Short mmCIF file of C-alpha atoms in Angstrom, two decimals:
data_model
loop_
_atom_site.label_atom_id
_atom_site.label_comp_id
_atom_site.label_asym_id
_atom_site.label_seq_id
_atom_site.Cartn_x
_atom_site.Cartn_y
_atom_site.Cartn_z
CA MET O 1 -100.88 -135.41 42.72
CA ILE O 2 -100.16 -135.51 46.48
CA PHE O 3 -99.81 -139.30 46.50
CA LYS O 4 -97.51 -139.10 43.47
CA ARG O 5 -95.24 -136.66 45.29
CA ILE O 6 -95.19 -138.82 48.42
CA HIS O 7 -94.31 -141.88 46.37
CA LYS O 8 -91.48 -139.99 44.67
CA TRP O 9 -90.17 -138.74 48.03
CA ILE O 10 -90.17 -142.26 49.48
CA ARG O 11 -88.32 -143.58 46.42
CA LEU O 12 -85.72 -140.84 46.65
CA PHE O 13 -85.32 -141.42 50.38
CA LYS O 14 -84.45 -145.04 49.68
CA ILE O 15 -81.89 -144.31 46.98
CA LYS O 16 -80.38 -140.94 47.91
CA ASN O 17 -77.53 -142.46 49.91
CA LYS O 18 -76.62 -144.96 47.21
CA GLU O 19 -74.21 -144.53 44.35
CA PRO O 20 -74.39 -143.21 41.72
CA TYR O 21 -77.33 -141.09 42.94
CA LEU O 22 -75.38 -139.46 45.76
CA SER O 23 -72.44 -138.35 43.61
CA LEU O 24 -74.82 -137.04 40.95
CA TYR O 25 -76.75 -135.13 43.59
CA ASN O 26 -73.52 -133.52 44.79
CA MET O 27 -72.75 -132.46 41.22
CA LEU O 28 -76.23 -131.44 40.09
CA GLY O 29 -78.02 -130.30 43.24
CA PHE O 30 -80.95 -132.65 42.63
CA TYR O 31 -81.64 -136.37 42.35
CA PRO O 32 -82.18 -137.66 38.79
CA ASP O 33 -85.33 -139.50 37.81
CA ASN O 34 -83.96 -141.38 34.79
CA ILE O 35 -80.41 -142.20 35.82
CA GLU O 36 -79.73 -144.05 32.56
CA LEU O 37 -79.65 -140.72 30.73
CA TYR O 38 -76.84 -139.49 32.97
CA GLU O 39 -74.92 -142.73 32.64
CA GLN O 40 -75.14 -142.38 28.87
CA ALA O 41 -73.95 -138.77 29.07
CA PHE O 42 -70.63 -140.01 30.46
CA ILE O 43 -69.99 -142.69 27.81
CA HIS O 44 -67.42 -141.45 25.31
CA ARG O 45 -67.75 -142.70 21.76
CA SER O 46 -64.45 -144.59 22.06
CA ILE O 47 -66.09 -147.05 24.43
CA ALA O 48 -69.69 -147.03 23.18
CA VAL O 49 -71.75 -149.91 24.50
CA THR O 50 -74.40 -151.84 22.59
CA GLN O 51 -78.02 -151.69 23.69
CA ASP O 52 -80.74 -153.50 21.73
CA GLY O 53 -78.42 -153.83 18.78
CA LYS O 54 -77.54 -150.11 18.74
CA ARG O 55 -74.32 -148.45 19.81
CA SER O 56 -74.92 -146.07 22.70
CA ASN O 57 -72.67 -143.14 23.61
CA ASN O 58 -73.07 -139.49 24.56
CA GLU O 59 -72.93 -137.92 21.08
CA ARG O 60 -76.70 -137.47 20.66
CA LEU O 61 -77.01 -136.00 24.15
CA GLU O 62 -74.06 -133.72 23.38
CA PHE O 63 -75.87 -132.45 20.27
CA LEU O 64 -78.98 -131.68 22.31
CA GLY O 65 -77.10 -130.18 25.23
CA ASP O 66 -75.12 -127.90 22.93
CA ALA O 67 -78.32 -126.32 21.61
CA VAL O 68 -79.92 -126.04 25.06
CA LEU O 69 -76.76 -124.51 26.56
CA ASP O 70 -76.57 -121.91 23.79
CA ALA O 71 -80.13 -120.80 24.52
CA ILE O 72 -79.56 -120.63 28.28
CA ILE O 73 -76.30 -118.69 28.01
CA ALA O 74 -77.90 -116.29 25.51
CA ASP O 75 -80.69 -115.60 28.02
CA ILE O 76 -78.23 -115.09 30.89
CA VAL O 77 -75.98 -112.76 28.90
CA TYR O 78 -78.94 -110.82 27.50
CA LYS O 79 -80.29 -110.09 30.99
CA TYR O 80 -76.88 -109.43 32.60
CA PHE O 81 -75.86 -106.84 29.97
CA PRO O 82 -79.13 -104.95 29.28
CA ASN O 83 -77.52 -102.12 27.32
CA LYS O 84 -75.09 -104.06 25.12
CA LYS O 85 -75.54 -104.63 21.40
CA GLU O 86 -75.94 -107.92 19.54
CA GLY O 87 -72.28 -108.22 18.57
CA PHE O 88 -71.09 -107.89 22.16
CA LEU O 89 -73.66 -110.40 23.40
CA THR O 90 -72.71 -112.90 20.70
CA ASN O 91 -69.01 -112.61 21.48
CA THR O 92 -69.59 -112.98 25.23
CA ARG O 93 -71.73 -116.06 24.75
CA SER O 94 -69.08 -117.54 22.45
CA LYS O 95 -66.41 -117.09 25.13
CA ILE O 96 -68.48 -119.05 27.64
CA VAL O 97 -69.38 -121.96 25.36
CA GLN O 98 -66.04 -122.27 23.58
CA ARG O 99 -64.39 -125.67 23.95
CA ASP O 100 -61.56 -124.61 26.27
CA SER O 101 -63.99 -122.93 28.67
CA LEU O 102 -66.39 -125.89 28.79
CA ASN O 103 -63.52 -128.31 29.28
CA GLN O 104 -62.24 -126.35 32.28
CA ILE O 105 -65.72 -126.11 33.81
CA ALA O 106 -66.18 -129.87 33.33
CA LEU O 107 -62.96 -130.48 35.27
CA GLU O 108 -64.15 -128.18 38.06
CA LEU O 109 -67.39 -130.15 38.28
CA GLY O 110 -65.53 -133.47 38.43
CA ILE O 111 -66.93 -134.78 35.16
CA ASP O 112 -63.50 -136.19 34.26
CA LYS O 113 -63.93 -138.69 37.10
CA LYS O 114 -67.18 -139.99 35.63
CA VAL O 115 -66.42 -140.24 31.90
CA THR O 116 -65.67 -143.73 30.64
CA SER O 117 -63.43 -144.05 27.60
CA LEU O 118 -60.57 -146.02 26.16
CA PRO O 119 -57.13 -144.99 27.48
CA TYR O 120 -56.04 -143.34 24.23
CA ALA O 121 -59.09 -141.08 24.13
CA THR O 122 -57.86 -138.63 26.77
CA THR O 123 -54.84 -137.93 24.57
CA HIS O 124 -56.53 -137.77 21.19
CA HIS O 125 -59.80 -136.11 22.21
CA LYS O 126 -58.82 -132.81 23.79
CA TYR O 127 -62.34 -131.62 24.57
CA MET O 128 -63.83 -134.91 25.76
CA TYR O 129 -64.87 -133.56 29.16
CA GLY O 130 -66.40 -130.37 27.78
CA ASN O 131 -68.39 -132.47 25.33
CA ALA O 132 -69.53 -134.65 28.23
CA LEU O 133 -70.70 -131.50 30.03
CA GLU O 134 -72.90 -130.66 27.06
CA ALA O 135 -74.20 -134.24 27.06
CA LEU O 136 -74.96 -133.88 30.78
CA ILE O 137 -77.01 -130.77 30.07
CA GLY O 138 -78.86 -132.72 27.40
CA ALA O 139 -79.60 -135.42 29.97
CA ILE O 140 -80.88 -132.85 32.48
CA TYR O 141 -83.14 -131.36 29.81
CA LEU O 142 -84.70 -134.72 28.97
CA ASP O 143 -84.97 -135.80 32.60
CA GLN O 144 -86.01 -132.60 34.38
CA GLY O 145 -86.93 -130.05 31.73
CA TYR O 146 -85.67 -126.69 30.54
CA ARG O 147 -86.23 -124.79 33.78
CA CYS O 148 -84.05 -127.20 35.74
CA CYS O 149 -81.37 -126.86 33.06
CA CYS O 150 -81.42 -123.10 33.51
CA GLN O 151 -81.04 -123.42 37.28
CA PHE O 152 -78.15 -125.87 36.91
CA VAL O 153 -76.27 -123.69 34.42
CA GLU O 154 -76.82 -120.49 36.39
CA LYS O 155 -76.18 -121.80 39.91
CA ARG O 156 -73.68 -124.59 39.33
CA ILE O 157 -71.71 -123.12 36.42
CA ILE O 158 -72.04 -119.36 35.97
CA HIS O 159 -72.21 -118.33 39.63
CA LYS O 160 -69.37 -120.65 40.67
CA TYR O 161 -66.92 -120.68 37.78
CA VAL O 162 -67.63 -117.77 35.40
CA SER O 163 -67.10 -114.05 35.96
CA LEU O 164 -69.23 -112.46 33.25
CA ASP O 165 -67.61 -109.04 33.60
CA LYS O 166 -64.05 -110.38 33.32
CA LEU O 167 -65.00 -112.74 30.51
CA ALA O 168 -66.69 -110.00 28.50
CA SER O 169 -63.56 -107.83 28.67
CA ARG O 170 -61.22 -110.62 27.57
CA GLU O 171 -60.01 -110.35 24.00
CA VAL O 172 -60.19 -113.58 22.02
CA ASN O 173 -60.72 -112.43 18.44
CA PHE O 174 -57.10 -111.63 17.67
CA LYS O 175 -57.68 -111.41 13.93
CA SER O 176 -60.19 -108.57 14.37
CA ARG O 177 -57.87 -106.91 16.86
CA LEU O 178 -54.98 -107.03 14.39
CA LEU O 179 -57.12 -105.67 11.57
CA GLU O 180 -58.30 -102.80 13.77
CA TRP O 181 -54.67 -101.99 14.61
CA GLY O 182 -53.80 -101.97 10.90
CA GLN O 183 -56.63 -99.57 10.13
CA LYS O 184 -55.56 -97.18 12.89
CA THR O 185 -51.90 -97.21 11.83
CA LYS O 186 -52.76 -97.06 8.09
CA LEU O 187 -50.88 -100.32 7.48
CA HIS O 188 -52.23 -103.02 5.17
CA ILE O 189 -52.61 -106.42 6.83
CA GLU O 190 -53.62 -109.40 4.75
CA PHE O 191 -54.77 -112.91 5.67
CA ASP O 192 -54.58 -115.77 3.18
CA LEU O 193 -56.19 -119.15 3.80
CA ILE O 194 -53.67 -121.95 3.27
CA GLU O 195 -55.50 -125.05 4.42
CA THR O 196 -58.70 -126.19 6.14
CA VAL O 197 -58.70 -129.45 8.11
CA THR O 198 -60.74 -131.01 10.91
CA ASP O 199 -59.43 -132.07 14.29
CA VAL O 200 -60.21 -135.38 16.03
CA GLU O 201 -63.48 -133.95 17.36
CA GLY O 202 -64.63 -132.92 13.88
CA ASN O 203 -64.09 -129.19 14.48
CA PRO O 204 -62.74 -127.13 11.55
CA VAL O 205 -59.15 -125.85 11.89
CA PHE O 206 -57.94 -123.09 9.57
CA GLN O 207 -54.31 -122.40 8.72
CA THR O 208 -53.61 -118.92 7.38
CA SER O 209 -50.64 -116.78 6.48
CA LYS O 210 -50.38 -113.16 7.57
CA SER O 211 -48.52 -110.34 5.90
CA LEU O 212 -47.89 -106.69 6.76
CA GLU O 213 -47.45 -104.34 3.81
CA GLY O 214 -46.55 -107.37 1.68
CA THR O 215 -44.01 -108.72 4.18
CA PRO O 216 -44.87 -112.20 5.55
CA LEU O 217 -45.45 -112.25 9.30
CA GLY O 218 -45.99 -115.94 9.82
CA ILE O 219 -48.42 -118.83 9.59
CA GLY O 220 -50.94 -119.88 12.22
#
C-alpha cells in the first residue's frame, strides 16, 4: 500500500504542471486518475467523437451525474434544515438542481471554456453547460468515488455559489402561489393544459391557459 501511494505521488508530481491536469485541478481541487472520463464529460453530443466504432459524448455521464447529484444535494439539504418537512426539502433541492441554477454554476466554474461543441449548439442547447456539470460529477464518481463527489459538491459548489437560506426562501412555484391566493380571496382560478411539447434538450414544456372566475388571464 505504501509503495502504491509513493508511485501515485511520483506520477502526479510529473503531470501536475501539465495541461489539462493543472486546469482540472484548479476546478476540482484534486488531480484526476482517469482523465479520459473528464474529457468525455466535456464533449457535447453535437460533436460526439467515435471510439472503437461507438459514438462518445457526455450524455451517459450526465445521466449518472444527475442521479449522484440528486442524492448529494438531498443529504446536504436534509442535514442543513433538520426541522423542515419533506415538501420543503424537496422544493429546496429542486431549486438547486434546476437547469437554470446548474447552468449558472457551470459558468462560475468555467465549464463553458472546456465544453467542445458545434457552433450552433450554444444557441440551440440552452442548458449545455449545466448538463456538462452533471456529466463532470458523473466522471468524478467513476474516477474518485462517492465521497469525493460529496466533497466537490459541498466545497466547490454549495459553499461558493449557493446560499441555502436565500434559496429556500425564494418562490419558484408560481402556480401553487396563485392557487393559494385564490383560496384566500375566495376566487376561483383555473388552469387548462393546451399543449405539451419537448425542448431541444428533451425536457417537457407545458403550455396552459389561466382564468379567474371564468375570465381568461393569459397563456403561458
